[in-house]
PDB file of C-alpha atoms in Angstrom:
ATOM      1  CA  UNK A   1      34.447  99.051 122.768  1.00 50.00           C
ATOM      2  CA  UNK A   2      36.462 102.249 122.801  1.00 53.00           C
ATOM      3  CA  UNK A   3      34.503 105.419 122.392  1.00 50.00           C
ATOM      4  CA  UNK A   4      35.929 108.149 120.201  1.00 51.00           C
ATOM      5  CA  UNK A   5      36.692 111.362 122.070  1.00 53.00           C
ATOM      6  CA  UNK A   6      34.116 114.084 121.750  1.00 47.00           C
ATOM      7  CA  UNK A   7      35.088 116.827 119.305  1.00 46.00           C
ATOM      8  CA  UNK A   8      36.727 119.753 121.005  1.00 45.00           C
ATOM      9  CA  UNK A   9      35.255 123.210 120.674  1.00 42.00           C
ATOM     10  CA  UNK A  10      37.708 126.074 121.100  1.00 48.00           C
ATOM     11  CA  UNK A  11      36.752 128.535 123.783  1.00 59.00           C
ATOM     12  CA  UNK A  12      35.461 131.778 122.331  1.00 69.00           C
ATOM     13  CA  UNK A  13      37.958 134.586 122.752  1.00 83.00           C
ATOM     14  CA  UNK A  14      35.635 137.508 123.436  1.00 93.00           C
ATOM     15  CA  UNK A  15      37.279 140.780 122.504  1.00 95.00           C
ATOM     16  CA  UNK A  16      35.101 142.718 124.957  1.00 94.00           C
ATOM     17  CA  UNK A  17      36.347 140.786 127.983  1.00 95.00           C
ATOM     18  CA  UNK A  18      37.816 142.772 130.858  1.00 94.00           C
ATOM     19  CA  UNK A  19      40.043 139.829 131.848  1.00 96.00           C
ATOM     20  CA  UNK A  20      43.732 140.644 131.833  1.00 97.00           C
ATOM     21  CA  UNK A  21      45.878 139.327 129.028  1.00 97.00           C
ATOM     22  CA  UNK A  22      48.703 137.196 130.432  1.00 97.00           C
ATOM     23  CA  UNK A  23      51.611 135.145 129.034  1.00 97.00           C
ATOM     24  CA  UNK A  24      49.160 132.208 128.820  1.00 96.00           C
ATOM     25  CA  UNK A  25      47.377 134.095 125.996  1.00 97.00           C
ATOM     26  CA  UNK A  26      50.486 134.539 123.822  1.00 96.00           C
ATOM     27  CA  UNK A  27      49.530 131.719 121.460  1.00 96.00           C
ATOM     28  CA  UNK A  28      46.395 133.606 120.491  1.00 96.00           C
ATOM     29  CA  UNK A  29      48.665 136.185 118.821  1.00 97.00           C
ATOM     30  CA  UNK A  30      50.948 133.867 116.867  1.00 97.00           C
ATOM     31  CA  UNK A  31      50.859 135.596 113.495  1.00 97.00           C
ATOM     32  CA  UNK A  32      53.462 137.849 111.835  1.00 97.00           C
ATOM     33  CA  UNK A  33      51.360 141.030 111.814  1.00 98.00           C
ATOM     34  CA  UNK A  34      52.060 144.160 113.830  1.00 98.00           C
ATOM     35  CA  UNK A  35      48.883 143.546 115.788  1.00 98.00           C
ATOM     36  CA  UNK A  36      49.962 140.032 116.735  1.00 98.00           C
ATOM     37  CA  UNK A  37      53.366 141.323 117.849  1.00 98.00           C
ATOM     38  CA  UNK A  38      51.598 143.986 119.881  1.00 98.00           C
ATOM     39  CA  UNK A  39      49.321 141.359 121.412  1.00 98.00           C
ATOM     40  CA  UNK A  40      52.306 139.242 122.457  1.00 98.00           C
ATOM     41  CA  UNK A  41      53.950 142.245 124.115  1.00 98.00           C
ATOM     42  CA  UNK A  42      50.763 143.086 125.998  1.00 98.00           C
ATOM     43  CA  UNK A  43      50.471 139.455 127.122  1.00 98.00           C
ATOM     44  CA  UNK A  44      54.038 139.563 128.441  1.00 97.00           C
ATOM     45  CA  UNK A  45      53.221 142.697 130.437  1.00 98.00           C
ATOM     46  CA  UNK A  46      50.277 140.870 132.006  1.00 97.00           C
ATOM     47  CA  UNK A  47      48.526 144.009 133.222  1.00 97.00           C
ATOM     48  CA  UNK A  48      46.052 145.113 130.556  1.00 97.00           C
ATOM     49  CA  UNK A  49      42.385 144.126 130.173  1.00 96.00           C
ATOM     50  CA  UNK A  50      41.791 142.352 126.890  1.00 96.00           C
ATOM     51  CA  UNK A  51      39.273 144.871 125.580  1.00 97.00           C
ATOM     52  CA  UNK A  52      41.766 147.730 125.987  1.00 97.00           C
ATOM     53  CA  UNK A  53      44.122 146.094 123.505  1.00 98.00           C
ATOM     54  CA  UNK A  54      41.414 145.761 120.874  1.00 98.00           C
ATOM     55  CA  UNK A  55      39.956 149.228 121.566  1.00 97.00           C
ATOM     56  CA  UNK A  56      43.338 150.920 121.278  1.00 98.00           C
ATOM     57  CA  UNK A  57      44.241 149.056 118.087  1.00 98.00           C
ATOM     58  CA  UNK A  58      40.943 149.682 116.303  1.00 98.00           C
ATOM     59  CA  UNK A  59      40.854 153.335 117.317  1.00 98.00           C
ATOM     60  CA  UNK A  60      44.498 153.948 116.410  1.00 98.00           C
ATOM     61  CA  UNK A  61      44.093 152.389 112.942  1.00 98.00           C
ATOM     62  CA  UNK A  62      41.176 154.654 112.130  1.00 98.00           C
ATOM     63  CA  UNK A  63      42.858 157.743 113.536  1.00 98.00           C
ATOM     64  CA  UNK A  64      46.018 157.170 111.495  1.00 98.00           C
ATOM     65  CA  UNK A  65      44.014 156.842 108.301  1.00 97.00           C
ATOM     66  CA  UNK A  66      42.983 160.477 108.833  1.00 97.00           C
ATOM     67  CA  UNK A  67      45.886 162.039 110.725  1.00 98.00           C
ATOM     68  CA  UNK A  68      49.604 161.624 110.142  1.00 97.00           C
ATOM     69  CA  UNK A  69      52.421 163.068 112.222  1.00 97.00           C
ATOM     70  CA  UNK A  70      52.009 165.483 115.088  1.00 97.00           C
ATOM     71  CA  UNK A  71      52.905 165.181 118.733  1.00 98.00           C
ATOM     72  CA  UNK A  72      50.441 162.716 120.284  1.00 98.00           C
ATOM     73  CA  UNK A  73      48.677 163.858 123.464  1.00 98.00           C
ATOM     74  CA  UNK A  74      46.562 161.113 125.020  1.00 98.00           C
ATOM     75  CA  UNK A  75      44.231 162.695 127.589  1.00 98.00           C
ATOM     76  CA  UNK A  76      42.780 160.511 130.359  1.00 96.00           C
ATOM     77  CA  UNK A  77      45.162 158.006 128.794  1.00 97.00           C
ATOM     78  CA  UNK A  78      45.508 155.401 131.564  1.00 96.00           C
ATOM     79  CA  UNK A  79      48.144 152.843 130.567  1.00 97.00           C
ATOM     80  CA  UNK A  80      48.990 154.842 127.445  1.00 97.00           C
ATOM     81  CA  UNK A  81      48.582 151.999 124.982  1.00 98.00           C
ATOM     82  CA  UNK A  82      46.668 154.133 122.480  1.00 98.00           C
ATOM     83  CA  UNK A  83      49.420 156.759 122.339  1.00 98.00           C
ATOM     84  CA  UNK A  84      52.114 154.142 121.841  1.00 98.00           C
ATOM     85  CA  UNK A  85      50.201 152.311 119.111  1.00 98.00           C
ATOM     86  CA  UNK A  86      49.797 155.643 117.309  1.00 98.00           C
ATOM     87  CA  UNK A  87      53.587 156.068 117.395  1.00 98.00           C
ATOM     88  CA  UNK A  88      54.073 152.547 116.052  1.00 98.00           C
ATOM     89  CA  UNK A  89      51.656 153.128 113.202  1.00 98.00           C
ATOM     90  CA  UNK A  90      53.251 156.422 112.193  1.00 98.00           C
ATOM     91  CA  UNK A  91      56.865 156.952 113.176  1.00 96.00           C
ATOM     92  CA  UNK A  92      56.766 160.561 111.936  1.00 97.00           C
ATOM     93  CA  UNK A  93      55.135 161.593 115.217  1.00 98.00           C
ATOM     94  CA  UNK A  94      58.080 162.700 117.339  1.00 97.00           C
ATOM     95  CA  UNK A  95      56.706 161.920 120.783  1.00 98.00           C
ATOM     96  CA  UNK A  96      53.674 161.236 122.944  1.00 98.00           C
ATOM     97  CA  UNK A  97      52.366 162.513 126.250  1.00 98.00           C
ATOM     98  CA  UNK A  98      49.968 160.379 128.285  1.00 98.00           C
ATOM     99  CA  UNK A  99      48.052 162.517 130.782  1.00 98.00           C
ATOM    100  CA  UNK A 100      45.879 161.193 133.581  1.00 97.00           C
ATOM    101  CA  UNK A 101      44.966 162.225 137.108  1.00 96.00           C
ATOM    102  CA  UNK A 102      46.232 158.849 138.300  1.00 94.00           C
ATOM    103  CA  UNK A 103      48.546 157.007 135.920  1.00 93.00           C
ATOM    104  CA  UNK A 104      48.338 153.261 136.762  1.00 94.00           C
ATOM    105  CA  UNK A 105      51.561 151.918 138.313  1.00 93.00           C
ATOM    106  CA  UNK A 106      51.510 149.107 135.759  1.00 95.00           C
ATOM    107  CA  UNK A 107      51.760 151.637 132.914  1.00 97.00           C
ATOM    108  CA  UNK A 108      55.532 151.437 133.340  1.00 97.00           C
ATOM    109  CA  UNK A 109      55.395 147.646 133.014  1.00 98.00           C
ATOM    110  CA  UNK A 110      53.429 147.868 129.780  1.00 98.00           C
ATOM    111  CA  UNK A 111      55.718 150.569 128.404  1.00 98.00           C
ATOM    112  CA  UNK A 112      58.803 148.456 129.173  1.00 98.00           C
ATOM    113  CA  UNK A 113      57.274 145.487 127.331  1.00 98.00           C
ATOM    114  CA  UNK A 114      56.584 147.662 124.295  1.00 98.00           C
ATOM    115  CA  UNK A 115      60.055 149.195 124.324  1.00 98.00           C
ATOM    116  CA  UNK A 116      61.522 145.677 124.420  1.00 98.00           C
ATOM    117  CA  UNK A 117      59.731 144.945 121.161  1.00 97.00           C
ATOM    118  CA  UNK A 118      60.143 148.387 119.592  1.00 98.00           C
ATOM    119  CA  UNK A 119      63.239 150.121 120.941  1.00 98.00           C
ATOM    120  CA  UNK A 120      62.373 153.255 118.965  1.00 97.00           C
ATOM    121  CA  UNK A 121      59.714 154.007 121.603  1.00 98.00           C
ATOM    122  CA  UNK A 122      62.433 154.561 124.191  1.00 97.00           C
ATOM    123  CA  UNK A 123      62.437 158.169 125.504  1.00 97.00           C
ATOM    124  CA  UNK A 124      59.557 159.159 123.222  1.00 98.00           C
ATOM    125  CA  UNK A 125      56.659 158.542 125.633  1.00 98.00           C
ATOM    126  CA  UNK A 126      56.168 160.608 128.757  1.00 98.00           C
ATOM    127  CA  UNK A 127      53.541 159.927 131.429  1.00 98.00           C
ATOM    128  CA  UNK A 128      52.176 162.997 133.200  1.00 98.00           C
ATOM    129  CA  UNK A 129      50.083 162.833 136.364  1.00 97.00           C
ATOM    130  CA  UNK A 130      47.752 165.805 136.490  1.00 97.00           C
ATOM    131  CA  UNK A 131      44.654 167.463 135.109  1.00 97.00           C
ATOM    132  CA  UNK A 132      43.815 167.387 131.418  1.00 96.00           C
ATOM    133  CA  UNK A 133      45.522 170.738 130.857  1.00 96.00           C
ATOM    134  CA  UNK A 134      48.787 169.601 132.485  1.00 96.00           C
ATOM    135  CA  UNK A 135      50.387 169.541 129.014  1.00 97.00           C
ATOM    136  CA  UNK A 136      49.695 172.753 127.052  1.00 97.00           C
ATOM    137  CA  UNK A 137      48.365 171.817 123.643  1.00 98.00           C
ATOM    138  CA  UNK A 138      49.738 173.179 120.393  1.00 97.00           C
ATOM    139  CA  UNK A 139      48.412 173.544 116.880  1.00 97.00           C
ATOM    140  CA  UNK A 140      49.757 170.516 115.066  1.00 96.00           C
ATOM    141  CA  UNK A 141      49.209 168.173 117.997  1.00 98.00           C
ATOM    142  CA  UNK A 142      47.104 165.042 117.667  1.00 98.00           C
ATOM    143  CA  UNK A 143      44.844 164.933 120.732  1.00 98.00           C
ATOM    144  CA  UNK A 144      43.169 161.599 121.483  1.00 98.00           C
ATOM    145  CA  UNK A 145      41.076 160.118 124.246  1.00 98.00           C
ATOM    146  CA  UNK A 146      39.608 156.623 124.417  1.00 96.00           C
ATOM    147  CA  UNK A 147      36.565 156.204 126.651  1.00 91.00           C
ATOM    148  CA  UNK A 148      37.024 159.313 128.743  1.00 89.00           C
ATOM    149  CA  UNK A 149      34.013 159.252 131.027  1.00 87.00           C
ATOM    150  CA  UNK A 150      31.140 161.684 130.663  1.00 84.00           C
ATOM    151  CA  UNK A 151      32.039 165.332 130.457  1.00 91.00           C
ATOM    152  CA  UNK A 152      35.768 164.533 130.302  1.00 94.00           C
ATOM    153  CA  UNK A 153      35.226 163.878 126.597  1.00 95.00           C
ATOM    154  CA  UNK A 154      33.744 167.368 126.274  1.00 95.00           C
ATOM    155  CA  UNK A 155      36.742 168.873 128.044  1.00 96.00           C
ATOM    156  CA  UNK A 156      39.071 167.091 125.628  1.00 97.00           C
ATOM    157  CA  UNK A 157      37.168 168.556 122.673  1.00 98.00           C
ATOM    158  CA  UNK A 158      37.270 172.047 124.174  1.00 98.00           C
ATOM    159  CA  UNK A 159      41.005 171.919 124.883  1.00 98.00           C
ATOM    160  CA  UNK A 160      41.784 170.625 121.401  1.00 98.00           C
ATOM    161  CA  UNK A 161      39.576 173.246 119.729  1.00 98.00           C
ATOM    162  CA  UNK A 162      41.211 176.073 121.666  1.00 97.00           C
ATOM    163  CA  UNK A 163      44.630 174.929 120.469  1.00 98.00           C
ATOM    164  CA  UNK A 164      43.412 174.202 116.912  1.00 98.00           C
ATOM    165  CA  UNK A 165      44.735 170.660 117.258  1.00 98.00           C
ATOM    166  CA  UNK A 166      43.461 167.567 115.490  1.00 98.00           C
ATOM    167  CA  UNK A 167      41.295 165.492 117.804  1.00 98.00           C
ATOM    168  CA  UNK A 168      39.798 162.007 118.046  1.00 98.00           C
ATOM    169  CA  UNK A 169      37.583 160.760 120.863  1.00 98.00           C
ATOM    170  CA  UNK A 170      35.718 157.546 121.609  1.00 97.00           C
ATOM    171  CA  UNK A 171      33.150 158.726 124.184  1.00 94.00           C
ATOM    172  CA  UNK A 172      31.605 156.646 126.977  1.00 88.00           C
ATOM    173  CA  UNK A 173      29.603 156.930 130.210  1.00 83.00           C
ATOM    174  CA  UNK A 174      27.189 159.526 128.860  1.00 79.00           C
ATOM    175  CA  UNK A 175      25.395 161.710 131.377  1.00 78.00           C
ATOM    176  CA  UNK A 176      21.923 161.453 129.857  1.00 73.00           C
ATOM    177  CA  UNK A 177      20.772 164.600 131.646  1.00 73.00           C
ATOM    178  CA  UNK A 178      22.959 166.537 129.205  1.00 67.00           C
ATOM    179  CA  UNK A 179      20.669 165.482 126.335  1.00 64.00           C
ATOM    180  CA  UNK A 180      17.484 166.869 127.865  1.00 66.00           C
ATOM    181  CA  UNK A 181      17.542 170.028 125.719  1.00 73.00           C
ATOM    182  CA  UNK A 182      18.780 168.405 122.539  1.00 75.00           C
ATOM    183  CA  UNK A 183      16.477 169.171 119.576  1.00 77.00           C
ATOM    184  CA  UNK A 184      16.904 165.589 118.330  1.00 78.00           C
ATOM    185  CA  UNK A 185      16.204 163.903 121.675  1.00 74.00           C
ATOM    186  CA  UNK A 186      12.762 162.765 120.493  1.00 76.00           C
ATOM    187  CA  UNK A 187      14.291 160.780 117.624  1.00 81.00           C
ATOM    188  CA  UNK A 188      17.189 158.986 119.276  1.00 83.00           C
ATOM    189  CA  UNK A 189      18.425 157.693 122.590  1.00 85.00           C
ATOM    190  CA  UNK A 190      20.139 160.105 124.945  1.00 85.00           C
ATOM    191  CA  UNK A 191      23.701 158.832 124.422  1.00 87.00           C
ATOM    192  CA  UNK A 192      23.453 159.153 120.647  1.00 92.00           C
ATOM    193  CA  UNK A 193      21.888 162.609 120.979  1.00 90.00           C
ATOM    194  CA  UNK A 194      24.863 163.701 123.091  1.00 91.00           C
ATOM    195  CA  UNK A 195      27.375 162.449 120.547  1.00 93.00           C
ATOM    196  CA  UNK A 196      25.481 164.070 117.668  1.00 93.00           C
ATOM    197  CA  UNK A 197      25.601 167.319 119.635  1.00 93.00           C
ATOM    198  CA  UNK A 198      29.357 166.918 120.063  1.00 94.00           C
ATOM    199  CA  UNK A 199      29.846 166.425 116.325  1.00 96.00           C
ATOM    200  CA  UNK A 200      27.819 169.555 115.517  1.00 95.00           C
ATOM    201  CA  UNK A 201      29.628 171.528 118.217  1.00 96.00           C
ATOM    202  CA  UNK A 202      33.007 170.575 116.801  1.00 98.00           C
ATOM    203  CA  UNK A 203      31.894 171.528 113.283  1.00 97.00           C
ATOM    204  CA  UNK A 204      30.803 174.915 114.635  1.00 97.00           C
ATOM    205  CA  UNK A 205      34.379 175.466 115.836  1.00 97.00           C
ATOM    206  CA  UNK A 206      35.544 175.362 112.190  1.00 97.00           C
ATOM    207  CA  UNK A 207      36.536 171.704 112.175  1.00 98.00           C
ATOM    208  CA  UNK A 208      36.160 169.135 109.442  1.00 97.00           C
ATOM    209  CA  UNK A 209      34.301 166.382 111.269  1.00 98.00           C
ATOM    210  CA  UNK A 210      34.250 162.666 110.507  1.00 97.00           C
ATOM    211  CA  UNK A 211      32.150 160.091 112.343  1.00 97.00           C
ATOM    212  CA  UNK A 212      33.147 156.434 112.366  1.00 97.00           C
ATOM    213  CA  UNK A 213      32.826 153.440 114.660  1.00 97.00           C
ATOM    214  CA  UNK A 214      34.966 150.662 116.069  1.00 97.00           C
ATOM    215  CA  UNK A 215      33.614 147.082 115.988  1.00 97.00           C
ATOM    216  CA  UNK A 216      30.676 146.850 118.413  1.00 96.00           C
ATOM    217  CA  UNK A 217      31.707 143.394 119.615  1.00 96.00           C
ATOM    218  CA  UNK A 218      34.596 145.133 121.422  1.00 96.00           C
ATOM    219  CA  UNK A 219      32.530 147.790 123.140  1.00 94.00           C
ATOM    220  CA  UNK A 220      28.939 149.077 123.016  1.00 93.00           C
ATOM    221  CA  UNK A 221      30.430 152.595 123.205  1.00 93.00           C
ATOM    222  CA  UNK A 222      31.765 152.388 119.668  1.00 95.00           C
ATOM    223  CA  UNK A 223      31.209 155.846 118.159  1.00 96.00           C
ATOM    224  CA  UNK A 224      34.445 157.501 117.056  1.00 98.00           C
ATOM    225  CA  UNK A 225      34.487 161.270 116.493  1.00 98.00           C
ATOM    226  CA  UNK A 226      37.379 162.815 114.554  1.00 98.00           C
ATOM    227  CA  UNK A 227      38.020 166.463 113.803  1.00 98.00           C
ATOM    228  CA  UNK A 228      40.635 168.380 111.813  1.00 98.00           C
ATOM    229  CA  UNK A 229      40.871 172.181 112.159  1.00 97.00           C
ATOM    230  CA  UNK A 230      39.987 173.981 108.958  1.00 96.00           C
ATOM    231  CA  UNK A 231      42.412 176.805 109.799  1.00 80.00           C
ATOM    232  CA  UNK A 232      45.071 177.596 112.368  1.00 56.00           C
ATOM    233  CA  UNK A 233      43.389 180.698 113.766  1.00 53.00           C
ATOM    234  CA  UNK A 234      42.689 180.766 117.484  1.00 50.00           C
ATOM    235  CA  UNK A 235      39.071 179.944 118.245  1.00 53.00           C
ATOM    236  CA  UNK A 236      36.894 181.638 120.867  1.00 57.00           C
ATOM    237  CA  UNK A 237      35.666 178.333 122.241  1.00 54.00           C
ATOM    238  CA  UNK A 238      32.738 178.351 124.695  1.00 53.00           C
ATOM    239  CA  UNK A 239      32.634 176.320 127.878  1.00 50.00           C
ATOM    240  CA  UNK A 240      32.180 172.569 128.151  1.00 44.00           C
ATOM    241  CA  UNK A 241      28.413 172.554 128.659  1.00 42.00           C
ATOM    242  CA  UNK A 242      27.724 173.624 125.059  1.00 42.00           C
ATOM    243  CA  UNK A 243      29.366 170.507 123.618  1.00 51.00           C
ATOM    244  CA  UNK A 244      26.793 168.006 124.742  1.00 46.00           C
ATOM    245  CA  UNK A 245      23.810 170.291 124.346  1.00 44.00           C
ATOM    246  CA  UNK A 246      24.210 170.434 120.586  1.00 42.00           C
TER     247      UNK A 246
END
């Protein structure tokens, strides 16, 4: 008697995985959409953790619904995928700078894979090794940062507010000591209290603030904070510590 084979169960493709995407994963992105084409390019590069693809895509989609055009400045940008996806979603942005204190060597590999798929990215993305202020910000810029650790998120907000630039951040690695003086600390956990303080701080700098989230199955640090300056006047922005304190 021949036994029928047991039914196969496809392995779950967890979007939060930190495993690198490789050419073996190409078939998981077989569709005709821009995201699938992006996934195939990232797989060919073979250097990016899976979750970074999904984080960058989900953040970029939400940012572009609010902000069009502008030079993209990706602070603490790592491989620079977020900046390049923002260019793909809105070709009216002329260029992008990716700033980090240590740009990963494989960022060039990823960029080459993206240029192979979208030649219009050629010569429009510049990687800068240095501090967050290595590229002077301008009014009209779109300043973004995905999972900049701790107070780096606050520094991004301060720099953007001083320039009167649009800004979008997806914070992570909250220093819970910063929430000790928050007036809402008794109602919510420390990380949420910090992000609420950031939203109120940005509003106090004459910004129109929007709060959204990316899918939590990608990352538990899913709160997305977006701000558009209500005017182009220079702001007298206080130091970083006031952001988290609320």
